[in-house]
Amino acid sequence: MLRRPIVLAGAVAPALTALVLALACPTPSAATSPAQSTPTESGSPISDQGSSYRFRSYITAIVPSFPGLQVEVLEFADRLILRNHTGKTVTVYGYSGEPYARVQPDGTTEQNTRSPAVYLNTSFYANVTVPPGANAADPPAWTVVDRTGELEWHDHRIHWMSPATPPEVKDTAKRTKIFDWRVPIRVGTRSGAIEGMLFWVPEEGTKTPLAAIVALVAIVLGGLAFVLVVRRRRGSGDSAPDPPAGEAW
């Protein structure tokens, strides 16, 4: 019998068409989540007062190369995470060249509470008052913050420090490089740096891949073609007698 497939094709095609239309439209991004009033150094950019999905920060190099040292950018342009498997102490330096934090060979992670960066990093635009005891020129005062061999921190050097659009962006619909950045480090007795670039990106959120949309359109068209073929065969007399009155197609 050919009428049952007609019922299925007729029902599936509109549903698939609706699915294609839904996927073709960008879904809301997490950037629409409400911002928190008090950002923290290890918080998500969704919670930070100035974070924007319009920016992407990329690490281009760790110079010189240190085997066992891994660094990543988290949440597009918000934070860095450093993992120390070098067998040496890795120190990250603050904005005035002072020791900001370090990860020991045994996995102990410490922050220098006399580094102004410890306090500046708690606000996306560094809108904080640094306490008088935080002086970059003073000897470090180390306090343990972790014991996993990792250091995660917000670093103002890797993101745009203003709510205004960067002057480098002449066309907001075009991907644009904003600047190169550099975070100084020391591994054992060797000085080095984490180097990277910040970009403006035109798209917010994500879009459905074109290949997936094309595949779904093909399915819809295939279903419609099947309906036409069956109806033509029915019109040529190949189908069975008409169903009793009242049966729904």
PDB file of C-alpha atoms in Angstrom:
ATOM      1  CA  MET A   1       0.000   0.000   0.000  1.00  0.00           C
ATOM      2  CA  LEU A   2       1.328   3.435  -0.874  1.00  0.00           C
ATOM      3  CA  ARG A   3      -0.907   5.674   1.166  1.00  0.00           C
ATOM      4  CA  ARG A   4       0.780   5.086   4.530  1.00  0.00           C
ATOM      5  CA  PRO A   5       4.158   6.448   3.315  1.00  0.00           C
ATOM      6  CA  ILE A   6       2.337   9.532   2.029  1.00  0.00           C
ATOM      7  CA  VAL A   7       1.070  10.224   5.533  1.00  0.00           C
ATOM      8  CA  LEU A   8       4.592   9.932   6.973  1.00  0.00           C
ATOM      9  CA  ALA A   9       6.226  12.052   4.296  1.00  0.00           C
ATOM     10  CA  GLY A  10       3.565  14.713   4.583  1.00  0.00           C
ATOM     11  CA  ALA A  11       4.069  14.915   8.336  1.00  0.00           C
ATOM     12  CA  VAL A  12       7.879  14.743   8.385  1.00  0.00           C
ATOM     13  CA  ALA A  13       8.550  17.327   5.675  1.00  0.00           C
ATOM     14  CA  PRO A  14       6.964  20.309   7.508  1.00  0.00           C
ATOM     15  CA  ALA A  15       8.678  19.284  10.755  1.00  0.00           C
ATOM     16  CA  LEU A  16      12.068  19.094   9.042  1.00  0.00           C
ATOM     17  CA  THR A  17      11.465  22.425   7.366  1.00  0.00           C
ATOM     18  CA  ALA A  18      10.796  24.003  10.749  1.00  0.00           C
ATOM     19  CA  LEU A  19      13.950  22.364  12.120  1.00  0.00           C
ATOM     20  CA  VAL A  20      16.049  23.778   9.269  1.00  0.00           C
ATOM     21  CA  LEU A  21      14.698  27.270   9.894  1.00  0.00           C
ATOM     22  CA  ALA A  22      15.398  26.971  13.615  1.00  0.00           C
ATOM     23  CA  LEU A  23      18.970  25.824  13.048  1.00  0.00           C
ATOM     24  CA  ALA A  24      19.636  28.501  10.464  1.00  0.00           C
ATOM     25  CA  CYS A  25      18.900  31.218  13.020  1.00  0.00           C
ATOM     26  CA  PRO A  26      21.682  31.971  15.567  1.00  0.00           C
ATOM     27  CA  THR A  27      20.858  30.770  19.045  1.00  0.00           C
ATOM     28  CA  PRO A  28      21.141  33.146  21.984  1.00  0.00           C
ATOM     29  CA  SER A  29      24.678  33.375  23.345  1.00  0.00           C
ATOM     30  CA  ALA A  30      25.610  32.940  26.958  1.00  0.00           C
ATOM     31  CA  ALA A  31      26.817  36.543  26.744  1.00  0.00           C
ATOM     32  CA  THR A  32      23.236  37.568  27.386  1.00  0.00           C
ATOM     33  CA  SER A  33      23.447  36.262  30.950  1.00  0.00           C
ATOM     34  CA  PRO A  34      23.157  38.999  33.581  1.00  0.00           C
ATOM     35  CA  ALA A  35      26.445  40.412  34.816  1.00  0.00           C
ATOM     36  CA  GLN A  36      27.472  40.135  38.438  1.00  0.00           C
ATOM     37  CA  SER A  37      28.298  43.291  40.347  1.00  0.00           C
ATOM     38  CA  THR A  38      31.411  41.897  42.027  1.00  0.00           C
ATOM     39  CA  PRO A  39      33.710  40.069  39.597  1.00  0.00           C
ATOM     40  CA  THR A  40      36.432  37.827  40.947  1.00  0.00           C
ATOM     41  CA  GLU A  41      39.818  36.956  39.540  1.00  0.00           C
ATOM     42  CA  SER A  42      38.897  33.378  38.659  1.00  0.00           C
ATOM     43  CA  GLY A  43      35.335  34.123  37.530  1.00  0.00           C
ATOM     44  CA  SER A  44      33.855  33.555  34.085  1.00  0.00           C
ATOM     45  CA  PRO A  45      33.764  36.507  31.666  1.00  0.00           C
ATOM     46  CA  ILE A  46      29.991  36.102  31.707  1.00  0.00           C
ATOM     47  CA  SER A  47      30.172  37.397  35.276  1.00  0.00           C
ATOM     48  CA  ASP A  48      32.798  40.057  34.671  1.00  0.00           C
ATOM     49  CA  GLN A  49      31.636  43.624  34.297  1.00  0.00           C
ATOM     50  CA  GLY A  50      33.486  44.367  31.066  1.00  0.00           C
ATOM     51  CA  SER A  51      33.980  41.027  29.365  1.00  0.00           C
ATOM     52  CA  SER A  52      32.775  40.684  25.778  1.00  0.00           C
ATOM     53  CA  TYR A  53      32.558  37.807  23.357  1.00  0.00           C
ATOM     54  CA  ARG A  54      33.705  40.262  20.705  1.00  0.00           C
ATOM     55  CA  PHE A  55      37.320  39.617  21.742  1.00  0.00           C
ATOM     56  CA  ARG A  56      39.630  36.602  21.393  1.00  0.00           C
ATOM     57  CA  SER A  57      43.091  36.321  22.896  1.00  0.00           C
ATOM     58  CA  TYR A  58      45.538  33.734  21.543  1.00  0.00           C
ATOM     59  CA  ILE A  59      48.894  32.491  22.812  1.00  0.00           C
ATOM     60  CA  THR A  60      51.425  32.569  19.991  1.00  0.00           C
ATOM     61  CA  ALA A  61      54.546  31.392  21.831  1.00  0.00           C
ATOM     62  CA  ILE A  62      56.281  30.697  25.125  1.00  0.00           C
ATOM     63  CA  VAL A  63      59.814  31.977  24.742  1.00  0.00           C
ATOM     64  CA  PRO A  64      62.183  30.382  25.187  1.00  0.00           C
ATOM     65  CA  SER A  65      60.627  26.929  25.014  1.00  0.00           C
ATOM     66  CA  PHE A  66      60.314  25.254  28.405  1.00  0.00           C
ATOM     67  CA  PRO A  67      59.477  21.511  28.222  1.00  0.00           C
ATOM     68  CA  GLY A  68      56.689  20.686  30.677  1.00  0.00           C
ATOM     69  CA  LEU A  69      55.246  24.208  30.818  1.00  0.00           C
ATOM     70  CA  GLN A  70      51.664  24.549  29.531  1.00  0.00           C
ATOM     71  CA  VAL A  71      49.649  27.774  29.297  1.00  0.00           C
ATOM     72  CA  GLU A  72      46.122  28.318  27.938  1.00  0.00           C
ATOM     73  CA  VAL A  73      43.702  31.215  27.530  1.00  0.00           C
ATOM     74  CA  LEU A  74      40.371  30.597  29.249  1.00  0.00           C
ATOM     75  CA  GLU A  75      37.002  32.037  28.206  1.00  0.00           C
ATOM     76  CA  PHE A  76      38.201  33.794  25.038  1.00  0.00           C
ATOM     77  CA  ALA A  77      40.194  36.649  26.585  1.00  0.00           C
ATOM     78  CA  ASP A  78      39.523  36.512  30.292  1.00  0.00           C
ATOM     79  CA  ARG A  79      42.078  34.383  32.111  1.00  0.00           C
ATOM     80  CA  LEU A  80      45.261  32.396  31.768  1.00  0.00           C
ATOM     81  CA  ILE A  81      45.945  29.007  33.287  1.00  0.00           C
ATOM     82  CA  LEU A  82      49.511  27.769  33.734  1.00  0.00           C
ATOM     83  CA  ARG A  83      50.482  24.163  34.477  1.00  0.00           C
ATOM     84  CA  ASN A  84      53.977  23.499  35.740  1.00  0.00           C
ATOM     85  CA  HIS A  85      55.569  20.135  34.926  1.00  0.00           C
ATOM     86  CA  THR A  86      59.063  21.504  34.373  1.00  0.00           C
ATOM     87  CA  GLY A  87      60.573  20.332  37.664  1.00  0.00           C
ATOM     88  CA  LYS A  88      61.476  23.969  38.377  1.00  0.00           C
ATOM     89  CA  THR A  89      59.799  26.941  40.013  1.00  0.00           C
ATOM     90  CA  VAL A  90      57.779  29.028  37.522  1.00  0.00           C
ATOM     91  CA  THR A  91      57.249  32.668  38.473  1.00  0.00           C
ATOM     92  CA  VAL A  92      54.805  35.057  36.798  1.00  0.00           C
ATOM     93  CA  TYR A  93      55.551  38.773  37.056  1.00  0.00           C
ATOM     94  CA  GLY A  94      53.095  41.608  37.684  1.00  0.00           C
ATOM     95  CA  TYR A  95      52.523  44.921  35.955  1.00  0.00           C
ATOM     96  CA  SER A  96      55.439  46.668  37.643  1.00  0.00           C
ATOM     97  CA  GLY A  97      57.876  43.811  37.126  1.00  0.00           C
ATOM     98  CA  GLU A  98      57.348  42.423  40.641  1.00  0.00           C
ATOM     99  CA  PRO A  99      56.870  38.695  41.380  1.00  0.00           C
ATOM    100  CA  TYR A 100      53.112  38.158  41.215  1.00  0.00           C
ATOM    101  CA  ALA A 101      52.716  34.394  41.657  1.00  0.00           C
ATOM    102  CA  ARG A 102      54.743  31.211  41.427  1.00  0.00           C
ATOM    103  CA  VAL A 103      54.244  27.470  41.054  1.00  0.00           C
ATOM    104  CA  GLN A 104      56.756  25.283  42.855  1.00  0.00           C
ATOM    105  CA  PRO A 105      58.043  21.921  41.516  1.00  0.00           C
ATOM    106  CA  ASP A 106      55.966  20.092  44.159  1.00  0.00           C
ATOM    107  CA  GLY A 107      52.744  21.717  42.855  1.00  0.00           C
ATOM    108  CA  THR A 108      52.442  24.415  45.511  1.00  0.00           C
ATOM    109  CA  THR A 109      51.036  27.644  44.036  1.00  0.00           C
ATOM    110  CA  GLU A 110      51.649  30.923  45.859  1.00  0.00           C
ATOM    111  CA  GLN A 111      50.732  34.577  45.402  1.00  0.00           C
ATOM    112  CA  ASN A 112      52.750  37.557  46.544  1.00  0.00           C
ATOM    113  CA  THR A 113      50.289  39.583  48.616  1.00  0.00           C
ATOM    114  CA  ARG A 114      52.550  42.634  48.233  1.00  0.00           C
ATOM    115  CA  SER A 115      52.050  42.613  44.471  1.00  0.00           C
ATOM    116  CA  PRO A 116      49.505  45.238  43.359  1.00  0.00           C
ATOM    117  CA  ALA A 117      48.458  42.807  40.607  1.00  0.00           C
ATOM    118  CA  VAL A 118      46.825  40.532  43.190  1.00  0.00           C
ATOM    119  CA  TYR A 119      44.254  43.261  43.869  1.00  0.00           C
ATOM    120  CA  LEU A 120      44.069  44.836  40.399  1.00  0.00           C
ATOM    121  CA  ASN A 121      43.195  41.459  38.899  1.00  0.00           C
ATOM    122  CA  THR A 122      39.978  41.188  40.914  1.00  0.00           C
ATOM    123  CA  SER A 123      38.278  43.775  38.669  1.00  0.00           C
ATOM    124  CA  PHE A 124      37.961  43.575  34.888  1.00  0.00           C
ATOM    125  CA  TYR A 125      38.997  47.206  34.426  1.00  0.00           C
ATOM    126  CA  ALA A 126      41.173  47.285  37.568  1.00  0.00           C
ATOM    127  CA  ASN A 127      38.671  49.590  39.277  1.00  0.00           C
ATOM    128  CA  VAL A 128      39.940  48.840  42.768  1.00  0.00           C
ATOM    129  CA  THR A 129      41.925  50.581  45.463  1.00  0.00           C
ATOM    130  CA  VAL A 130      45.222  48.827  46.068  1.00  0.00           C
ATOM    131  CA  PRO A 131      45.933  48.605  49.803  1.00  0.00           C
ATOM    132  CA  PRO A 132      48.929  50.575  51.099  1.00  0.00           C
ATOM    133  CA  GLY A 133      50.737  47.357  52.035  1.00  0.00           C
ATOM    134  CA  ALA A 134      50.843  46.232  48.407  1.00  0.00           C
ATOM    135  CA  ASN A 135      54.056  47.756  47.140  1.00  0.00           C
ATOM    136  CA  ALA A 136      55.805  46.276  44.122  1.00  0.00           C
ATOM    137  CA  ALA A 137      59.177  47.430  45.487  1.00  0.00           C
ATOM    138  CA  ASP A 138      58.836  45.477  48.750  1.00  0.00           C
ATOM    139  CA  PRO A 139      60.168  41.929  49.203  1.00  0.00           C
ATOM    140  CA  PRO A 140      57.536  39.297  48.301  1.00  0.00           C
ATOM    141  CA  ALA A 141      55.152  37.969  50.954  1.00  0.00           C
ATOM    142  CA  TRP A 142      54.075  34.554  49.664  1.00  0.00           C
ATOM    143  CA  THR A 143      50.802  32.886  50.574  1.00  0.00           C
ATOM    144  CA  VAL A 144      49.667  29.445  49.386  1.00  0.00           C
ATOM    145  CA  VAL A 145      46.584  29.488  47.129  1.00  0.00           C
ATOM    146  CA  ASP A 146      46.697  26.009  45.537  1.00  0.00           C
ATOM    147  CA  ARG A 147      48.581  22.716  45.554  1.00  0.00           C
ATOM    148  CA  THR A 148      47.723  21.216  42.160  1.00  0.00           C
ATOM    149  CA  GLY A 149      50.615  22.595  40.145  1.00  0.00           C
ATOM    150  CA  GLU A 150      48.310  25.086  38.401  1.00  0.00           C
ATOM    151  CA  LEU A 151      47.977  28.859  38.469  1.00  0.00           C
ATOM    152  CA  GLU A 152      44.807  30.462  37.094  1.00  0.00           C
ATOM    153  CA  TRP A 153      44.552  34.232  36.975  1.00  0.00           C
ATOM    154  CA  HIS A 154      42.920  37.180  35.257  1.00  0.00           C
ATOM    155  CA  ASP A 155      45.563  39.212  33.438  1.00  0.00           C
ATOM    156  CA  HIS A 156      44.844  42.720  32.139  1.00  0.00           C
ATOM    157  CA  ARG A 157      47.616  42.425  29.568  1.00  0.00           C
ATOM    158  CA  ILE A 158      45.612  39.960  27.446  1.00  0.00           C
ATOM    159  CA  HIS A 159      42.338  41.895  27.065  1.00  0.00           C
ATOM    160  CA  TRP A 160      41.023  45.330  26.036  1.00  0.00           C
ATOM    161  CA  MET A 161      40.894  47.652  29.032  1.00  0.00           C
ATOM    162  CA  SER A 162      37.938  49.826  28.030  1.00  0.00           C
ATOM    163  CA  PRO A 163      34.197  49.431  27.358  1.00  0.00           C
ATOM    164  CA  ALA A 164      34.702  51.500  24.171  1.00  0.00           C
ATOM    165  CA  THR A 165      35.399  49.782  20.850  1.00  0.00           C
ATOM    166  CA  PRO A 166      39.147  49.758  20.102  1.00  0.00           C
ATOM    167  CA  PRO A 167      40.238  52.425  17.583  1.00  0.00           C
ATOM    168  CA  GLU A 168      41.856  49.680  15.513  1.00  0.00           C
ATOM    169  CA  VAL A 169      38.371  48.400  14.667  1.00  0.00           C
ATOM    170  CA  LYS A 170      37.297  50.365  11.599  1.00  0.00           C
ATOM    171  CA  ASP A 171      34.661  47.822  10.577  1.00  0.00           C
ATOM    172  CA  THR A 172      32.883  45.949  13.375  1.00  0.00           C
ATOM    173  CA  ALA A 173      31.928  43.189  10.926  1.00  0.00           C
ATOM    174  CA  LYS A 174      35.593  42.405  10.206  1.00  0.00           C
ATOM    175  CA  ARG A 175      38.042  40.373  12.287  1.00  0.00           C
ATOM    176  CA  THR A 176      40.731  42.810  13.442  1.00  0.00           C
ATOM    177  CA  LYS A 177      43.964  42.484  15.374  1.00  0.00           C
ATOM    178  CA  ILE A 178      44.029  44.827  18.388  1.00  0.00           C
ATOM    179  CA  PHE A 179      47.512  44.313  19.810  1.00  0.00           C
ATOM    180  CA  ASP A 180      50.319  41.916  20.700  1.00  0.00           C
ATOM    181  CA  TRP A 181      50.714  41.113  24.373  1.00  0.00           C
ATOM    182  CA  ARG A 182      53.448  39.722  26.609  1.00  0.00           C
ATOM    183  CA  VAL A 183      53.429  38.283  30.153  1.00  0.00           C
ATOM    184  CA  PRO A 184      56.929  37.952  31.647  1.00  0.00           C
ATOM    185  CA  ILE A 185      57.825  34.734  33.476  1.00  0.00           C
ATOM    186  CA  ARG A 186      60.857  32.956  34.898  1.00  0.00           C
ATOM    187  CA  VAL A 187      61.438  29.202  34.880  1.00  0.00           C
ATOM    188  CA  GLY A 188      64.138  28.289  37.368  1.00  0.00           C
ATOM    189  CA  THR A 189      66.886  30.812  36.627  1.00  0.00           C
ATOM    190  CA  ARG A 190      65.820  31.476  33.013  1.00  0.00           C
ATOM    191  CA  SER A 191      63.752  34.513  32.083  1.00  0.00           C
ATOM    192  CA  GLY A 192      61.041  34.160  29.461  1.00  0.00           C
ATOM    193  CA  ALA A 193      57.568  35.286  28.459  1.00  0.00           C
ATOM    194  CA  ILE A 194      54.139  34.143  27.348  1.00  0.00           C
ATOM    195  CA  GLU A 195      53.381  35.956  24.101  1.00  0.00           C
ATOM    196  CA  GLY A 196      50.077  36.370  22.336  1.00  0.00           C
ATOM    197  CA  MET A 197      47.665  38.486  20.302  1.00  0.00           C
ATOM    198  CA  LEU A 198      44.244  39.996  20.947  1.00  0.00           C
ATOM    199  CA  PHE A 199      41.627  40.115  18.172  1.00  0.00           C
ATOM    200  CA  TRP A 200      38.229  41.710  17.670  1.00  0.00           C
ATOM    201  CA  VAL A 201      35.767  39.210  16.194  1.00  0.00           C
ATOM    202  CA  PRO A 202      32.544  40.177  14.404  1.00  0.00           C
ATOM    203  CA  GLU A 203      30.288  37.323  15.456  1.00  0.00           C
ATOM    204  CA  GLU A 204      28.646  36.738  18.801  1.00  0.00           C
ATOM    205  CA  GLY A 205      27.723  33.209  19.863  1.00  0.00           C
ATOM    206  CA  THR A 206      27.862  30.324  17.390  1.00  0.00           C
ATOM    207  CA  LYS A 207      26.134  29.448  14.156  1.00  0.00           C
ATOM    208  CA  THR A 208      24.991  26.124  12.814  1.00  0.00           C
ATOM    209  CA  PRO A 209      27.547  24.749  10.297  1.00  0.00           C
ATOM    210  CA  LEU A 210      26.480  25.274   6.694  1.00  0.00           C
ATOM    211  CA  ALA A 211      26.969  21.577   5.929  1.00  0.00           C
ATOM    212  CA  ALA A 212      24.361  20.627   8.533  1.00  0.00           C
ATOM    213  CA  ILE A 213      21.845  23.089   7.096  1.00  0.00           C
ATOM    214  CA  VAL A 214      22.436  21.807   3.560  1.00  0.00           C
ATOM    215  CA  ALA A 215      21.982  18.206   4.707  1.00  0.00           C
ATOM    216  CA  LEU A 216      18.667  18.999   6.381  1.00  0.00           C
ATOM    217  CA  VAL A 217      17.429  20.908   3.345  1.00  0.00           C
ATOM    218  CA  ALA A 218      18.284  17.857   1.222  1.00  0.00           C
ATOM    219  CA  ILE A 219      16.233  15.644   3.541  1.00  0.00           C
ATOM    220  CA  VAL A 220      13.256  17.990   3.281  1.00  0.00           C
ATOM    221  CA  LEU A 221      13.473  18.130  -0.506  1.00  0.00           C
ATOM    222  CA  GLY A 222      13.816  14.356  -0.659  1.00  0.00           C
ATOM    223  CA  GLY A 223      10.634  13.959   1.389  1.00  0.00           C
ATOM    224  CA  LEU A 224       8.733  16.338  -0.849  1.00  0.00           C
ATOM    225  CA  ALA A 225       9.978  14.537  -3.977  1.00  0.00           C
ATOM    226  CA  PHE A 226       8.790  11.242  -2.515  1.00  0.00           C
ATOM    227  CA  VAL A 227       5.309  12.696  -2.016  1.00  0.00           C
ATOM    228  CA  LEU A 228       5.163  13.864  -5.629  1.00  0.00           C
ATOM    229  CA  VAL A 229       6.311  10.496  -6.985  1.00  0.00           C
ATOM    230  CA  VAL A 230       3.714   8.598  -4.960  1.00  0.00           C
ATOM    231  CA  ARG A 231       0.935  10.949  -6.012  1.00  0.00           C
ATOM    232  CA  ARG A 232       1.889  10.594  -9.666  1.00  0.00           C
ATOM    233  CA  ARG A 233       1.841   6.825  -9.402  1.00  0.00           C
ATOM    234  CA  ARG A 234      -1.553   7.002  -7.780  1.00  0.00           C
ATOM    235  CA  GLY A 235      -2.801   9.204 -10.599  1.00  0.00           C
ATOM    236  CA  SER A 236      -1.552   6.710 -13.192  1.00  0.00           C
ATOM    237  CA  GLY A 237      -3.658   3.921 -11.628  1.00  0.00           C
ATOM    238  CA  ASP A 238      -0.833   2.007  -9.911  1.00  0.00           C
ATOM    239  CA  SER A 239      -2.207   2.583  -6.455  1.00  0.00           C
ATOM    240  CA  ALA A 240      -4.796   0.560  -4.611  1.00  0.00           C
ATOM    241  CA  PRO A 241      -8.478   1.588  -4.464  1.00  0.00           C
ATOM    242  CA  ASP A 242      -9.349   4.723  -2.551  1.00  0.00           C
ATOM    243  CA  PRO A 243      -9.698   4.309   1.224  1.00  0.00           C
ATOM    244  CA  PRO A 244     -13.134   4.324   2.795  1.00  0.00           C
ATOM    245  CA  ALA A 245     -14.643   7.765   3.239  1.00  0.00           C
ATOM    246  CA  GLY A 246     -13.347   9.559   6.333  1.00  0.00           C
ATOM    247  CA  GLU A 247      -9.794   8.108   6.356  1.00  0.00           C
ATOM    248  CA  ALA A 248      -7.295  10.897   6.755  1.00  0.00           C
ATOM    249  CA  TRP A 249      -4.269  11.218   4.503  1.00  0.00           C
TER     250      TRP A 249
END
